[in-house]
Amino acid sequence: ASICTPPPRSLLLIVVVMLGAMVGRQLYRWLAYGEERDELRRVTVQLDSAALNVMRTQLLAGTLRDSIASIDARLEADRRTLAGIERRADGNGLPPALYEQYRRRLEAYNSRVAVRNDQYDRWRGVVDRNHTAVNTYNALGDSMRDLGDRMGEPYLAIPSPSEVAVRYGLEVEAAP
């Protein structure tokens, strides 16, 4: 028996039958799950949109949080300065020149507090939008898993929001 001898016809027949069965199964699945594939395409577009919203709101919330922290640090320094001026007051209050400096610093402090509060309100709104986007993303991911189960694909890959963001070119900072 040489290596070059052709395989027996029965082995070739078995291989052809197996290939035919596999192709037939795939053809059946393609025909049987047409509606599910269409729905999966639709849900995938919606999931991508929700994932991008998750990432955009996370990035914006982080930027606003950093801005608030910076303002808070400045407010703390301003508060210490104002407290130092207040300690120099005697029983009759502050001297006129010092009072004028105190009043200007207090107005600036109050102005920064208003800016900080506006930033905080914006941040709260962005965080609320992020929670809505996360809930939408999770619901769409569950819908995709259900479709996968119906199609006999229980391990359907659901991309994470960061994977979707990278695919669409959204700049995402790496976590420290």
Short mmCIF file of C-alpha atoms in Angstrom, two decimals:
data_model
loop_
_atom_site.label_atom_id
_atom_site.label_comp_id
_atom_site.label_asym_id
_atom_site.label_seq_id
_atom_site.Cartn_x
_atom_site.Cartn_y
_atom_site.Cartn_z
CA ALA A 1 0.00 0.00 0.00
CA SER A 2 1.46 3.24 -1.17
CA ILE A 3 0.74 6.73 0.11
CA CYS A 4 -0.16 7.74 -3.41
CA THR A 5 -3.00 5.26 -3.79
CA PRO A 6 -6.43 6.89 -3.98
CA PRO A 7 -8.68 6.59 -0.91
CA PRO A 8 -11.47 4.05 -1.10
CA ARG A 9 -14.67 5.23 -2.76
CA SER A 10 -16.62 4.70 0.45
CA LEU A 11 -14.45 7.26 2.25
CA LEU A 12 -15.00 9.77 -0.55
CA LEU A 13 -18.73 9.10 -0.39
CA ILE A 14 -18.77 9.71 3.37
CA VAL A 15 -16.88 13.02 2.98
CA VAL A 16 -19.25 14.17 0.20
CA VAL A 17 -22.32 13.26 2.28
CA MET A 18 -20.94 15.08 5.34
CA LEU A 19 -20.14 18.19 3.30
CA GLY A 20 -23.60 18.06 1.72
CA ALA A 21 -25.23 17.77 5.15
CA MET A 22 -23.24 20.74 6.50
CA VAL A 23 -24.03 22.91 3.48
CA GLY A 24 -27.68 21.85 3.64
CA ARG A 25 -27.88 22.75 7.33
CA GLN A 26 -26.39 26.19 6.70
CA LEU A 27 -28.74 26.76 3.77
CA TYR A 28 -31.72 25.77 5.91
CA ARG A 29 -30.60 28.11 8.72
CA TRP A 30 -30.13 30.94 6.23
CA LEU A 31 -33.65 30.45 4.87
CA ALA A 32 -35.34 29.70 8.21
CA TYR A 33 -33.91 32.67 10.15
CA GLY A 34 -34.20 35.46 7.58
CA GLU A 35 -36.52 37.58 9.75
CA GLU A 36 -34.29 37.12 12.78
CA ARG A 37 -31.22 38.20 10.77
CA ASP A 38 -33.05 41.33 9.61
CA GLU A 39 -34.12 42.11 13.17
CA LEU A 40 -30.58 41.44 14.39
CA ARG A 41 -29.21 43.99 11.89
CA ARG A 42 -31.77 46.55 13.09
CA VAL A 43 -31.01 45.91 16.77
CA THR A 44 -27.26 46.06 16.10
CA VAL A 45 -27.60 49.59 14.69
CA GLN A 46 -29.61 50.61 17.75
CA LEU A 47 -27.10 48.95 20.09
CA ASP A 48 -24.23 50.82 18.42
CA SER A 49 -26.07 54.11 18.89
CA ALA A 50 -26.77 53.35 22.57
CA ALA A 51 -23.14 52.26 23.12
CA LEU A 52 -21.87 55.52 21.61
CA ASN A 53 -24.23 57.45 23.89
CA VAL A 54 -22.86 55.52 26.88
CA MET A 55 -19.29 56.44 25.97
CA ARG A 56 -20.03 60.08 25.08
CA THR A 57 -21.89 60.69 28.34
CA GLN A 58 -19.16 58.93 30.35
CA LEU A 59 -16.48 61.09 28.77
CA LEU A 60 -18.50 64.29 29.28
CA ALA A 61 -19.29 63.36 32.89
CA GLY A 62 -15.58 62.78 33.54
CA THR A 63 -14.68 66.16 32.04
CA LEU A 64 -17.33 67.92 34.12
CA ARG A 65 -16.24 66.05 37.27
CA ASP A 66 -12.64 67.21 36.70
CA SER A 67 -13.85 70.78 36.18
CA ILE A 68 -15.88 70.66 39.40
CA ALA A 69 -12.88 69.30 41.33
CA SER A 70 -10.74 72.15 40.00
CA ILE A 71 -13.34 74.75 40.97
CA ASP A 72 -13.72 73.14 44.41
CA ALA A 73 -9.95 73.42 44.99
CA ARG A 74 -10.06 77.09 44.03
CA LEU A 75 -13.09 77.68 46.27
CA GLU A 76 -11.30 76.08 49.20
CA ALA A 77 -8.30 78.39 48.71
CA ASP A 78 -10.64 81.39 48.40
CA ARG A 79 -12.45 80.34 51.58
CA ARG A 80 -9.17 80.17 53.50
CA THR A 81 -8.25 83.65 52.22
CA LEU A 82 -11.64 85.05 53.29
CA ALA A 83 -11.31 83.39 56.71
CA GLY A 84 -7.89 84.99 57.12
CA ILE A 85 -9.35 88.43 56.38
CA GLU A 86 -12.23 87.77 58.80
CA ARG A 87 -9.77 86.90 61.58
CA ARG A 88 -8.18 90.35 61.21
CA ALA A 89 -11.44 92.04 62.13
CA ASP A 90 -11.58 93.66 65.53
CA GLY A 91 -14.68 94.41 67.59
CA ASN A 92 -15.62 97.27 65.23
CA GLY A 93 -15.36 95.20 62.03
CA LEU A 94 -12.83 95.56 59.25
CA PRO A 95 -10.98 98.76 58.34
CA PRO A 96 -12.46 100.33 55.15
CA ALA A 97 -9.56 99.34 52.86
CA LEU A 98 -9.59 95.76 54.13
CA TYR A 99 -13.39 95.65 53.96
CA GLU A 100 -13.27 96.66 50.28
CA GLN A 101 -10.76 93.85 49.56
CA TYR A 102 -12.95 91.39 51.51
CA ARG A 103 -16.08 92.43 49.59
CA ARG A 104 -14.34 91.97 46.19
CA ARG A 105 -13.02 88.57 47.18
CA LEU A 106 -16.41 87.53 48.53
CA GLU A 107 -18.11 88.56 45.27
CA ALA A 108 -15.55 86.56 43.29
CA TYR A 109 -16.06 83.59 45.62
CA ASN A 110 -19.85 83.75 45.22
CA SER A 111 -19.47 84.00 41.45
CA ARG A 112 -17.29 80.85 41.44
CA VAL A 113 -19.86 79.07 43.63
CA ALA A 114 -22.54 79.88 41.03
CA VAL A 115 -20.32 78.51 38.23
CA ARG A 116 -19.61 75.40 40.29
CA ASN A 117 -23.31 74.84 40.94
CA ASP A 118 -24.08 75.23 37.23
CA GLN A 119 -21.36 72.68 36.41
CA TYR A 120 -22.79 70.33 39.03
CA ASP A 121 -26.29 70.63 37.55
CA ARG A 122 -24.89 69.86 34.08
CA TRP A 123 -22.96 66.90 35.49
CA ARG A 124 -26.12 65.50 37.15
CA GLY A 125 -27.99 65.78 33.84
CA VAL A 126 -25.18 64.01 31.97
CA VAL A 127 -25.05 61.23 34.59
CA ASP A 128 -28.83 60.77 34.27
CA ARG A 129 -28.49 60.56 30.47
CA ASN A 130 -25.67 58.04 30.95
CA HIS A 131 -27.88 55.84 33.14
CA THR A 132 -30.61 55.96 30.49
CA ALA A 133 -28.08 55.05 27.76
CA VAL A 134 -26.70 52.15 29.84
CA ASN A 135 -30.21 50.81 30.44
CA THR A 136 -30.99 51.08 26.72
CA TYR A 137 -27.70 49.37 25.79
CA ASN A 138 -28.39 46.52 28.25
CA ALA A 139 -31.95 46.01 26.96
CA LEU A 140 -30.72 45.91 23.36
CA GLY A 141 -27.95 43.48 24.31
CA ASP A 142 -30.58 41.23 25.91
CA SER A 143 -32.65 41.45 22.73
CA MET A 144 -29.63 40.40 20.66
CA ARG A 145 -28.98 37.44 22.98
CA ASP A 146 -32.64 36.38 22.65
CA LEU A 147 -32.38 36.57 18.86
CA GLY A 148 -29.19 34.53 18.99
CA ASP A 149 -30.91 31.88 21.08
CA ARG A 150 -33.81 31.72 18.61
CA MET A 151 -31.32 31.32 15.77
CA GLY A 152 -29.42 28.59 17.59
CA GLU A 153 -26.45 30.89 18.28
CA PRO A 154 -26.39 31.17 22.11
CA TYR A 155 -22.92 32.73 22.11
CA LEU A 156 -23.66 35.73 19.92
CA ALA A 157 -20.94 38.36 20.48
CA ILE A 158 -22.27 41.63 21.90
CA PRO A 159 -19.68 44.41 21.53
CA SER A 160 -18.93 46.50 24.61
CA PRO A 161 -19.54 50.26 24.45
CA SER A 162 -15.79 50.89 24.27
CA GLU A 163 -15.41 48.43 21.36
CA VAL A 164 -18.19 50.23 19.49
CA ALA A 165 -16.58 53.60 20.25
CA VAL A 166 -13.23 52.43 18.85
CA ARG A 167 -14.94 51.03 15.73
CA TYR A 168 -16.58 54.42 15.11
CA GLY A 169 -13.41 56.37 15.88
CA LEU A 170 -14.60 57.98 19.14
CA GLU A 171 -11.55 58.97 21.20
CA VAL A 172 -11.64 56.95 24.41
CA GLU A 173 -9.03 57.49 27.09
CA ALA A 174 -7.50 54.41 28.65
CA ALA A 175 -8.27 53.91 32.32
CA PRO A 176 -5.30 54.63 34.64
#
